[in-house]
Amino acid sequence: MNGVLVVGMGAVDPDLVDEAAAAAALWGPPIERIPPLPEPEGARDAGRGQWAAAPFLKNLNAALPAGALRILGVTERDLFVPVLSFVFGQAQMEGPAAVVSLARLRPEFYGLPPDPPLLRARARKEAVHEVGHTFGLVHCPHESCPMSLSVGVWQVDRKGEAPCRSCAALARGRAERARRR
Amino acid sequence: MRTAWRILVVDDEPVMCESLAAWLREDGYHVDTAASGREALELSRSTEYAISFVDLKMPGGIDGIETMMELKKLQPEASVVIITAYATVDTAITAMKEGAQEYIVKPCNPQEISLLVSRIIKVKHLERENQILRRRLTGRYRFHDLLSKSPRMQEVFQLVRDVARLRSTVLIQGESGTGKELVARALHFSGDRAGKPFVGVSCAALAETLLESELFGHEKGAFTGAVSQRKGKFELADGGTIFLDEIGDISAKLQMDLLRVLQERRFYRVGGAEEISVDVRVVAATHVDLAAAVREGRFRDDLYYRLNVVAVHIPPLRERREDVPLLARTFLERTARELGKEVDDLSEDALRLLMDHPWPGNVRELENAIERALVTSRGAVLTADDFAFLRVPAGNGTGWTVPTHLPLHEVEHQVIAATLKRLDGNVKETAAVLGIDRSTLYEKLRKYGIER
Ligand SMILES: [Zn+2]
Ligand SMILES: [Zn+2]
């Protein structure tokens, strides 16, 4: 199959994985949902109370079958990279794997009541964003584009889920090239 | 546009290095990584980085602060951001004193780092744009070593271009400090004689006999001290241009000799019998009003007409104030570089002060003022306070104590010398200010041995 695989990692609401998959389809290539993967072992940092993003990407790479273009993992865990206090997600630039964390997309994280439609919208945008990076896109200066940089949820909420014209065109070209390879 | 900027991340821990690099790459920057200070310096020798993130604590070899200081030596424009752990924040603050732009404490908040990067890059963008803009502007206003956007100076440049290829004698008139020699050089270097010598002589600097031998050379034994034959400036300028500065000051005898050279392009060395012929273009300059000197009988009219074939008038700076900011910024940039000072602009009030100043010493006075202000300034921008010395009014009676028991000729000597110095050697202005005519002033300068 010549498309993007979307997979839950550990305990994740399958509906939210579906939302992520539906949104990732905006980039063009076909989407396939595959059965959940376990959480990577040893990813938890006890001192920080968070999970390192790198082992998630490593396991996703390992799970990528021959012929598949990209793979997006979805986790409930609060992810970090060593130099930063947290990340909403992490992707390999032009690489096959990306992961999205739902932890900080939940209003509950900020002491607010749950808001399922808001959470679904945020999950969709971040899925689009991280998969965009795997197609080699960098952050977009258009605030309404899902490829714009978000360092807080207010920025996630400000942007839409449909890529701007230039990001869409760029991704189409990159995806086309990746498929031919 | 953004992708033009390169960022360097220096950290001995590969995961730190790579996670920051990956994050910055997502933002569209080209990022290189180095695992040690040594490696970082190696990379910086060949690549220019807009920002270098340097980990404070790196084991073995050179630490973060040393790395930063060496990086700054290689690329003074580069911004260094120190990466530190909580435990070493104090050291990071020391690093700021040593020239680090910022420090971040790891793990760092993504928002903080994103703001930091965009703030530094925004400044770099502005700097680059300003530089390009300024270079484009000065390029348009530059003619050889002259810089002006005033229409009158543009006419001067055009005239110089038009006559550069001719052999016609040119007379350049302008107050002292207006750049007469620069115009003469531009004339020489934009014509066919550019590859041949340009020889300048200041006629005011030498006594009559010395000037004569300076111009025409002398034979061995022509006078006491002439121990060997010597070529004069006219011979040395053969094929090229001779620039006779302060032509208004030469003696009647030399005026006659010069007239002959201009008519025949031939002359004798002092004490010589052999006639020497040269192909020299004569460019003369004066800050005195030669036409007036002719009327007053101090300058030969036939020589004046020979010299004044092409007349170039350089307007004083106070008549082309639009040039003040352009010149001031150009001098500032150049002098700051020479003095190794990090001053890159003039404040609004400083510019206003410079625009309002009468500049009796013209462009040279402005250049000196910028240098003087730079030497004493402390900020990154020159302010009106840095130019306080310009505010002292000349010839204002306050604050002056009348000396007693002083010979009158001594008082006269000192007043003339001080006034002349304040007016940058401008005899015309000095005479006007002192209320005497120029010939009287010349007489007194000679009498007291005052040098201009
Ligand atoms: Zn975009
Ligand atoms: Zn991103």
PDB file of N, CA, C and O in Angstrom, chain A residues 31-97:
ATOM      1  N   ILE A  31      -5.145   6.669   3.229  1.00  0.00           N
ATOM      2  CA  ILE A  31      -4.891   6.461   4.655  1.00  0.00           C
ATOM      3  C   ILE A  31      -5.304   5.043   5.029  1.00  0.00           C
ATOM      4  O   ILE A  31      -6.316   4.531   4.546  1.00  0.00           O
ATOM      5  N   GLU A  32      -4.526   4.422   5.894  1.00  0.00           N
ATOM      6  CA  GLU A  32      -4.932   3.111   6.394  1.00  0.00           C
ATOM      7  C   GLU A  32      -4.769   3.076   7.901  1.00  0.00           C
ATOM      8  O   GLU A  32      -3.738   3.473   8.436  1.00  0.00           O
ATOM      9  N   ARG A  33      -5.834   2.611   8.598  1.00  0.00           N
ATOM     10  CA  ARG A  33      -5.752   2.434  10.056  1.00  0.00           C
ATOM     11  C   ARG A  33      -5.209   1.048  10.327  1.00  0.00           C
ATOM     12  O   ARG A  33      -5.666   0.078   9.712  1.00  0.00           O
ATOM     13  N   ILE A  34      -4.229   0.911  11.207  1.00  0.00           N
ATOM     14  CA  ILE A  34      -3.737  -0.419  11.563  1.00  0.00           C
ATOM     15  C   ILE A  34      -3.936  -0.652  13.056  1.00  0.00           C
ATOM     16  O   ILE A  34      -4.136   0.314  13.807  1.00  0.00           O
ATOM     17  N   PRO A  35      -3.903  -1.913  13.515  1.00  0.00           N
ATOM     18  CA  PRO A  35      -4.155  -2.206  14.927  1.00  0.00           C
ATOM     19  C   PRO A  35      -3.150  -1.512  15.833  1.00  0.00           C
ATOM     20  O   PRO A  35      -2.007  -1.293  15.426  1.00  0.00           O
ATOM     21  N   PRO A  36      -3.577  -1.183  17.057  1.00  0.00           N
ATOM     22  CA  PRO A  36      -2.725  -0.405  17.969  1.00  0.00           C
ATOM     23  C   PRO A  36      -1.374  -1.067  18.243  1.00  0.00           C
ATOM     24  O   PRO A  36      -1.255  -2.291  18.187  1.00  0.00           O
ATOM     25  N   LEU A  37      -0.400  -0.226  18.520  1.00  0.00           N
ATOM     26  CA  LEU A  37       0.928  -0.684  18.923  1.00  0.00           C
ATOM     27  C   LEU A  37       1.054  -0.467  20.427  1.00  0.00           C
ATOM     28  O   LEU A  37       0.397   0.423  20.980  1.00  0.00           O
ATOM     29  N   PRO A  38       1.894  -1.266  21.105  1.00  0.00           N
ATOM     30  CA  PRO A  38       2.105  -0.999  22.532  1.00  0.00           C
ATOM     31  C   PRO A  38       2.949   0.260  22.724  1.00  0.00           C
ATOM     32  O   PRO A  38       3.606   0.703  21.780  1.00  0.00           O
ATOM     33  N   GLU A  39       2.909   0.785  23.939  1.00  0.00           N
ATOM     34  CA  GLU A  39       3.763   1.928  24.255  1.00  0.00           C
ATOM     35  C   GLU A  39       5.216   1.475  24.274  1.00  0.00           C
ATOM     36  O   GLU A  39       5.495   0.388  24.754  1.00  0.00           O
ATOM     37  N   PRO A  40       6.145   2.279  23.805  1.00  0.00           N
ATOM     38  CA  PRO A  40       7.544   1.854  23.829  1.00  0.00           C
ATOM     39  C   PRO A  40       8.037   1.696  25.259  1.00  0.00           C
ATOM     40  O   PRO A  40       7.678   2.480  26.130  1.00  0.00           O
ATOM     41  N   GLU A  41       8.873   0.703  25.475  1.00  0.00           N
ATOM     42  CA  GLU A  41       9.398   0.469  26.816  1.00  0.00           C
ATOM     43  C   GLU A  41      10.521   1.464  27.107  1.00  0.00           C
ATOM     44  O   GLU A  41      11.263   1.857  26.212  1.00  0.00           O
ATOM     45  N   GLY A  42      10.592   1.862  28.354  1.00  0.00           N
ATOM     46  CA  GLY A  42      11.697   2.741  28.767  1.00  0.00           C
ATOM     47  C   GLY A  42      11.561   4.166  28.279  1.00  0.00           C
ATOM     48  O   GLY A  42      12.493   4.957  28.389  1.00  0.00           O
ATOM     49  N   ALA A  43      10.410   4.544  27.742  1.00  0.00           N
ATOM     50  CA  ALA A  43      10.248   5.904  27.235  1.00  0.00           C
ATOM     51  C   ALA A  43       9.937   6.874  28.382  1.00  0.00           C
ATOM     52  O   ALA A  43      10.161   8.066  28.263  1.00  0.00           O
ATOM     53  N   ARG A  44       9.440   6.322  29.498  1.00  0.00           N
ATOM     54  CA  ARG A  44       9.036   7.202  30.589  1.00  0.00           C
ATOM     55  C   ARG A  44      10.237   7.729  31.358  1.00  0.00           C
ATOM     56  O   ARG A  44      11.155   6.992  31.698  1.00  0.00           O
ATOM     57  N   ASP A  45      10.231   9.046  31.585  1.00  0.00           N
ATOM     58  CA  ASP A  45      11.274   9.674  32.397  1.00  0.00           C
ATOM     59  C   ASP A  45      10.637   9.990  33.742  1.00  0.00           C
ATOM     60  O   ASP A  45       9.775  10.871  33.828  1.00  0.00           O
ATOM     61  N   ALA A  46      11.076   9.259  34.730  1.00  0.00           N
ATOM     62  CA  ALA A  46      10.430   9.388  36.041  1.00  0.00           C
ATOM     63  C   ALA A  46      10.601  10.788  36.602  1.00  0.00           C
ATOM     64  O   ALA A  46       9.668  11.364  37.158  1.00  0.00           O
ATOM     65  N   GLY A  47      11.796  11.344  36.434  1.00  0.00           N
ATOM     66  CA  GLY A  47      12.075  12.686  36.965  1.00  0.00           C
ATOM     67  C   GLY A  47      11.152  13.733  36.371  1.00  0.00           C
ATOM     68  O   GLY A  47      10.663  14.614  37.074  1.00  0.00           O
ATOM     69  N   ARG A  48      10.890  13.622  35.111  1.00  0.00           N
ATOM     70  CA  ARG A  48      10.048  14.628  34.449  1.00  0.00           C
ATOM     71  C   ARG A  48       8.582  14.246  34.441  1.00  0.00           C
ATOM     72  O   ARG A  48       7.720  15.082  34.132  1.00  0.00           O
ATOM     73  N   GLY A  49       8.292  12.953  34.715  1.00  0.00           N
ATOM     74  CA  GLY A  49       6.896  12.519  34.653  1.00  0.00           C
ATOM     75  C   GLY A  49       6.354  12.600  33.239  1.00  0.00           C
ATOM     76  O   GLY A  49       5.168  12.812  33.020  1.00  0.00           O
ATOM     77  N   GLN A  50       7.223  12.450  32.259  1.00  0.00           N
ATOM     78  CA  GLN A  50       6.815  12.555  30.850  1.00  0.00           C
ATOM     79  C   GLN A  50       7.414  11.400  30.061  1.00  0.00           C
ATOM     80  O   GLN A  50       8.244  10.648  30.560  1.00  0.00           O
ATOM     81  N   TRP A  51       7.034  11.310  28.796  1.00  0.00           N
ATOM     82  CA  TRP A  51       7.560  10.264  27.925  1.00  0.00           C
ATOM     83  C   TRP A  51       8.420  10.881  26.817  1.00  0.00           C
ATOM     84  O   TRP A  51       8.039  11.911  26.240  1.00  0.00           O
ATOM     85  N   ALA A  52       9.563  10.277  26.568  1.00  0.00           N
ATOM     86  CA  ALA A  52      10.441  10.773  25.501  1.00  0.00           C
ATOM     87  C   ALA A  52       9.831  10.449  24.140  1.00  0.00           C
ATOM     88  O   ALA A  52       9.316   9.352  23.927  1.00  0.00           O
ATOM     89  N   ALA A  53       9.881  11.388  23.241  1.00  0.00           N
ATOM     90  CA  ALA A  53       9.252  11.198  21.933  1.00  0.00           C
ATOM     91  C   ALA A  53      10.062  10.240  21.050  1.00  0.00           C
ATOM     92  O   ALA A  53       9.489   9.508  20.236  1.00  0.00           O
ATOM     93  N   ALA A  54      11.397  10.229  21.241  1.00  0.00           N
ATOM     94  CA  ALA A  54      12.243   9.454  20.322  1.00  0.00           C
ATOM     95  C   ALA A  54      11.889   7.962  20.267  1.00  0.00           C
ATOM     96  O   ALA A  54      11.799   7.401  19.164  1.00  0.00           O
ATOM     97  N   PRO A  55      11.688   7.265  21.420  1.00  0.00           N
ATOM     98  CA  PRO A  55      11.349   5.836  21.319  1.00  0.00           C
ATOM     99  C   PRO A  55      10.032   5.575  20.579  1.00  0.00           C
ATOM    100  O   PRO A  55       9.882   4.542  19.915  1.00  0.00           O
ATOM    101  N   PHE A  56       9.081   6.517  20.694  1.00  0.00           N
ATOM    102  CA  PHE A  56       7.828   6.366  19.947  1.00  0.00           C
ATOM    103  C   PHE A  56       8.133   6.350  18.441  1.00  0.00           C
ATOM    104  O   PHE A  56       7.639   5.509  17.695  1.00  0.00           O
ATOM    105  N   LEU A  57       8.986   7.300  18.011  1.00  0.00           N
ATOM    106  CA  LEU A  57       9.323   7.373  16.582  1.00  0.00           C
ATOM    107  C   LEU A  57      10.074   6.111  16.143  1.00  0.00           C
ATOM    108  O   LEU A  57       9.853   5.598  15.049  1.00  0.00           O
ATOM    109  N   LYS A  58      10.929   5.615  17.051  1.00  0.00           N
ATOM    110  CA  LYS A  58      11.727   4.435  16.710  1.00  0.00           C
ATOM    111  C   LYS A  58      10.809   3.225  16.472  1.00  0.00           C
ATOM    112  O   LYS A  58      10.931   2.515  15.470  1.00  0.00           O
ATOM    113  N   ASN A  59       9.846   3.033  17.382  1.00  0.00           N
ATOM    114  CA  ASN A  59       8.927   1.900  17.222  1.00  0.00           C
ATOM    115  C   ASN A  59       8.043   2.052  15.997  1.00  0.00           C
ATOM    116  O   ASN A  59       7.695   1.062  15.341  1.00  0.00           O
ATOM    117  N   LEU A  60       7.658   3.273  15.702  1.00  0.00           N
ATOM    118  CA  LEU A  60       6.827   3.496  14.515  1.00  0.00           C
ATOM    119  C   LEU A  60       7.618   3.128  13.257  1.00  0.00           C
ATOM    120  O   LEU A  60       7.092   2.498  12.342  1.00  0.00           O
ATOM    121  N   ASN A  61       8.888   3.522  13.223  1.00  0.00           N
ATOM    122  CA  ASN A  61       9.749   3.156  12.095  1.00  0.00           C
ATOM    123  C   ASN A  61       9.806   1.643  11.938  1.00  0.00           C
ATOM    124  O   ASN A  61       9.718   1.120  10.830  1.00  0.00           O
ATOM    125  N   ALA A  62       9.945   0.946  13.089  1.00  0.00           N
ATOM    126  CA  ALA A  62      10.063  -0.515  13.054  1.00  0.00           C
ATOM    127  C   ALA A  62       8.771  -1.155  12.548  1.00  0.00           C
ATOM    128  O   ALA A  62       8.795  -2.219  11.922  1.00  0.00           O
ATOM    129  N   ALA A  63       7.648  -0.460  12.828  1.00  0.00           N
ATOM    130  CA  ALA A  63       6.352  -1.052  12.466  1.00  0.00           C
ATOM    131  C   ALA A  63       5.942  -0.753  11.027  1.00  0.00           C
ATOM    132  O   ALA A  63       4.903  -1.211  10.568  1.00  0.00           O
ATOM    133  N   LEU A  64       6.759   0.036  10.337  1.00  0.00           N
ATOM    134  CA  LEU A  64       6.382   0.479   8.986  1.00  0.00           C
ATOM    135  C   LEU A  64       6.610  -0.658   7.981  1.00  0.00           C
ATOM    136  O   LEU A  64       7.744  -1.073   7.777  1.00  0.00           O
ATOM    137  N   PRO A  65       5.539  -1.147   7.360  1.00  0.00           N
ATOM    138  CA  PRO A  65       5.742  -2.220   6.384  1.00  0.00           C
ATOM    139  C   PRO A  65       6.328  -1.676   5.085  1.00  0.00           C
ATOM    140  O   PRO A  65       6.193  -0.487   4.796  1.00  0.00           O
ATOM    141  N   ALA A  66       7.011  -2.585   4.341  1.00  0.00           N
ATOM    142  CA  ALA A  66       7.569  -2.171   3.060  1.00  0.00           C
ATOM    143  C   ALA A  66       6.450  -1.633   2.176  1.00  0.00           C
ATOM    144  O   ALA A  66       5.351  -2.168   2.165  1.00  0.00           O
ATOM    145  N   GLY A  67       6.723  -0.561   1.468  1.00  0.00           N
ATOM    146  CA  GLY A  67       5.730  -0.041   0.531  1.00  0.00           C
ATOM    147  C   GLY A  67       4.882   1.074   1.116  1.00  0.00           C
ATOM    148  O   GLY A  67       4.333   1.877   0.375  1.00  0.00           O
ATOM    149  N   ALA A  68       4.794   1.143   2.449  1.00  0.00           N
ATOM    150  CA  ALA A  68       4.007   2.232   3.037  1.00  0.00           C
ATOM    151  C   ALA A  68       4.837   3.511   3.006  1.00  0.00           C
ATOM    152  O   ALA A  68       6.058   3.487   3.121  1.00  0.00           O
ATOM    153  N   LEU A  69       4.138   4.654   2.809  1.00  0.00           N
ATOM    154  CA  LEU A  69       4.845   5.936   2.689  1.00  0.00           C
ATOM    155  C   LEU A  69       5.254   6.504   4.046  1.00  0.00           C
ATOM    156  O   LEU A  69       6.389   6.848   4.285  1.00  0.00           O
ATOM    157  N   ARG A  70       4.256   6.634   4.918  1.00  0.00           N
ATOM    158  CA  ARG A  70       4.447   7.331   6.192  1.00  0.00           C
ATOM    159  C   ARG A  70       3.664   6.611   7.282  1.00  0.00           C
ATOM    160  O   ARG A  70       2.710   5.884   6.981  1.00  0.00           O
ATOM    161  N   ILE A  71       4.042   6.890   8.534  1.00  0.00           N
ATOM    162  CA  ILE A  71       3.276   6.316   9.641  1.00  0.00           C
ATOM    163  C   ILE A  71       3.104   7.368  10.734  1.00  0.00           C
ATOM    164  O   ILE A  71       4.063   8.051  11.116  1.00  0.00           O
ATOM    165  N   LEU A  72       1.851   7.540  11.206  1.00  0.00           N
ATOM    166  CA  LEU A  72       1.550   8.512  12.260  1.00  0.00           C
ATOM    167  C   LEU A  72       1.031   7.773  13.492  1.00  0.00           C
ATOM    168  O   LEU A  72       0.057   7.014  13.395  1.00  0.00           O
ATOM    169  N   GLY A  73       1.702   7.960  14.625  1.00  0.00           N
ATOM    170  CA  GLY A  73       1.228   7.377  15.867  1.00  0.00           C
ATOM    171  C   GLY A  73       0.452   8.398  16.681  1.00  0.00           C
ATOM    172  O   GLY A  73       0.726   9.602  16.605  1.00  0.00           O
ATOM    173  N   VAL A  74      -0.542   7.921  17.458  1.00  0.00           N
ATOM    174  CA  VAL A  74      -1.306   8.810  18.326  1.00  0.00           C
ATOM    175  C   VAL A  74      -1.210   8.261  19.742  1.00  0.00           C
ATOM    176  O   VAL A  74      -1.441   7.074  19.962  1.00  0.00           O
ATOM    177  N   THR A  75      -0.815   9.133  20.714  1.00  0.00           N
ATOM    178  CA  THR A  75      -0.659   8.670  22.096  1.00  0.00           C
ATOM    179  C   THR A  75      -1.327   9.630  23.069  1.00  0.00           C
ATOM    180  O   THR A  75      -1.515  10.805  22.756  1.00  0.00           O
ATOM    181  N   GLU A  76      -1.674   9.090  24.223  1.00  0.00           N
ATOM    182  CA  GLU A  76      -2.227   9.926  25.294  1.00  0.00           C
ATOM    183  C   GLU A  76      -1.098  10.506  26.148  1.00  0.00           C
ATOM    184  O   GLU A  76      -1.323  11.370  26.985  1.00  0.00           O
ATOM    185  N   ARG A  77       0.111  10.016  25.978  1.00  0.00           N
ATOM    186  CA  ARG A  77       1.221  10.398  26.855  1.00  0.00           C
ATOM    187  C   ARG A  77       1.716  11.819  26.574  1.00  0.00           C
ATOM    188  O   ARG A  77       1.698  12.273  25.437  1.00  0.00           O
ATOM    189  N   ASP A  78       2.170  12.450  27.656  1.00  0.00           N
ATOM    190  CA  ASP A  78       2.726  13.810  27.546  1.00  0.00           C
ATOM    191  C   ASP A  78       4.175  13.668  27.064  1.00  0.00           C
ATOM    192  O   ASP A  78       5.027  13.183  27.806  1.00  0.00           O
ATOM    193  N   LEU A  79       4.443  14.082  25.836  1.00  0.00           N
ATOM    194  CA  LEU A  79       5.757  13.836  25.228  1.00  0.00           C
ATOM    195  C   LEU A  79       6.736  14.983  25.457  1.00  0.00           C
ATOM    196  O   LEU A  79       6.345  16.138  25.601  1.00  0.00           O
ATOM    197  N   PHE A  80       8.014  14.628  25.453  1.00  0.00           N
ATOM    198  CA  PHE A  80       9.049  15.675  25.514  1.00  0.00           C
ATOM    199  C   PHE A  80      10.215  15.284  24.622  1.00  0.00           C
ATOM    200  O   PHE A  80      10.364  14.121  24.240  1.00  0.00           O
ATOM    201  N   VAL A  81      11.018  16.266  24.267  1.00  0.00           N
ATOM    202  CA  VAL A  81      12.341  16.002  23.690  1.00  0.00           C
ATOM    203  C   VAL A  81      13.326  16.604  24.691  1.00  0.00           C
ATOM    204  O   VAL A  81      12.964  17.528  25.427  1.00  0.00           O
ATOM    205  N   PRO A  82      14.568  16.082  24.745  1.00  0.00           N
ATOM    206  CA  PRO A  82      15.444  16.457  25.861  1.00  0.00           C
ATOM    207  C   PRO A  82      15.587  17.960  26.104  1.00  0.00           C
ATOM    208  O   PRO A  82      15.600  18.398  27.248  1.00  0.00           O
ATOM    209  N   VAL A  83      15.651  18.747  25.069  1.00  0.00           N
ATOM    210  CA  VAL A  83      15.953  20.151  25.289  1.00  0.00           C
ATOM    211  C   VAL A  83      14.701  20.987  25.598  1.00  0.00           C
ATOM    212  O   VAL A  83      14.801  22.104  26.082  1.00  0.00           O
ATOM    213  N   LEU A  84      13.517  20.422  25.322  1.00  0.00           N
ATOM    214  CA  LEU A  84      12.284  21.194  25.493  1.00  0.00           C
ATOM    215  C   LEU A  84      11.421  20.623  26.611  1.00  0.00           C
ATOM    216  O   LEU A  84      11.470  19.432  26.911  1.00  0.00           O
ATOM    217  N   SER A  85      10.611  21.499  27.205  1.00  0.00           N
ATOM    218  CA  SER A  85       9.789  21.061  28.326  1.00  0.00           C
ATOM    219  C   SER A  85       8.636  20.154  27.876  1.00  0.00           C
ATOM    220  O   SER A  85       8.148  19.360  28.653  1.00  0.00           O
ATOM    221  N   PHE A  86       8.190  20.319  26.644  1.00  0.00           N
ATOM    222  CA  PHE A  86       7.156  19.410  26.113  1.00  0.00           C
ATOM    223  C   PHE A  86       7.072  19.607  24.607  1.00  0.00           C
ATOM    224  O   PHE A  86       7.614  20.592  24.077  1.00  0.00           O
ATOM    225  N   VAL A  87       6.412  18.651  23.941  1.00  0.00           N
ATOM    226  CA  VAL A  87       6.052  18.853  22.526  1.00  0.00           C
ATOM    227  C   VAL A  87       4.627  18.340  22.307  1.00  0.00           C
ATOM    228  O   VAL A  87       4.208  17.392  22.956  1.00  0.00           O
ATOM    229  N   PHE A  88       3.877  18.987  21.420  1.00  0.00           N
ATOM    230  CA  PHE A  88       2.543  18.484  21.053  1.00  0.00           C
ATOM    231  C   PHE A  88       2.678  17.246  20.188  1.00  0.00           C
ATOM    232  O   PHE A  88       1.785  16.422  20.081  1.00  0.00           O
ATOM    233  N   GLY A  89       3.830  17.145  19.526  1.00  0.00           N
ATOM    234  CA  GLY A  89       4.057  16.001  18.656  1.00  0.00           C
ATOM    235  C   GLY A  89       5.476  16.107  18.147  1.00  0.00           C
ATOM    236  O   GLY A  89       6.194  17.072  18.430  1.00  0.00           O
ATOM    237  N   GLN A  90       5.896  15.091  17.435  1.00  0.00           N
ATOM    238  CA  GLN A  90       7.262  15.106  16.914  1.00  0.00           C
ATOM    239  C   GLN A  90       7.241  14.348  15.594  1.00  0.00           C
ATOM    240  O   GLN A  90       6.528  13.353  15.448  1.00  0.00           O
ATOM    241  N   ALA A  91       8.019  14.859  14.627  1.00  0.00           N
ATOM    242  CA  ALA A  91       8.040  14.190  13.322  1.00  0.00           C
ATOM    243  C   ALA A  91       9.460  14.098  12.830  1.00  0.00           C
ATOM    244  O   ALA A  91      10.313  14.878  13.227  1.00  0.00           O
ATOM    245  N   GLN A  92       9.706  13.125  11.972  1.00  0.00           N
ATOM    246  CA  GLN A  92      10.994  13.075  11.291  1.00  0.00           C
ATOM    247  C   GLN A  92      10.826  13.869   9.996  1.00  0.00           C
ATOM    248  O   GLN A  92       9.965  13.539   9.180  1.00  0.00           O
ATOM    249  N   MET A  93      11.662  14.915   9.847  1.00  0.00           N
ATOM    250  CA  MET A  93      11.562  15.717   8.625  1.00  0.00           C
ATOM    251  C   MET A  93      11.791  14.822   7.410  1.00  0.00           C
ATOM    252  O   MET A  93      12.828  14.163   7.332  1.00  0.00           O
ATOM    253  N   GLU A  94      10.820  14.797   6.527  1.00  0.00           N
ATOM    254  CA  GLU A  94      10.898  13.969   5.318  1.00  0.00           C
ATOM    255  C   GLU A  94      11.174  12.508   5.647  1.00  0.00           C
ATOM    256  O   GLU A  94      11.612  11.752   4.789  1.00  0.00           O
ATOM    257  N   GLY A  95      10.954  12.198   6.921  1.00  0.00           N
ATOM    258  CA  GLY A  95      11.199  10.815   7.322  1.00  0.00           C
ATOM    259  C   GLY A  95       9.870  10.103   7.389  1.00  0.00           C
ATOM    260  O   GLY A  95       8.839  10.734   7.183  1.00  0.00           O
ATOM    261  N   PRO A  96       9.873   8.836   7.690  1.00  0.00           N
ATOM    262  CA  PRO A  96       8.576   8.164   7.600  1.00  0.00           C
ATOM    263  C   PRO A  96       7.658   8.387   8.806  1.00  0.00           C
ATOM    264  O   PRO A  96       6.458   8.353   8.661  1.00  0.00           O
ATOM    265  N   ALA A  97       8.225   8.662  10.027  1.00  0.00           N
ATOM    266  CA  ALA A  97       7.374   8.577  11.211  1.00  0.00           C
ATOM    267  C   ALA A  97       7.076   9.910  11.872  1.00  0.00           C
ATOM    268  O   ALA A  97       7.895  10.828  11.849  1.00  0.00           O
TER     269      ALA A  97
END
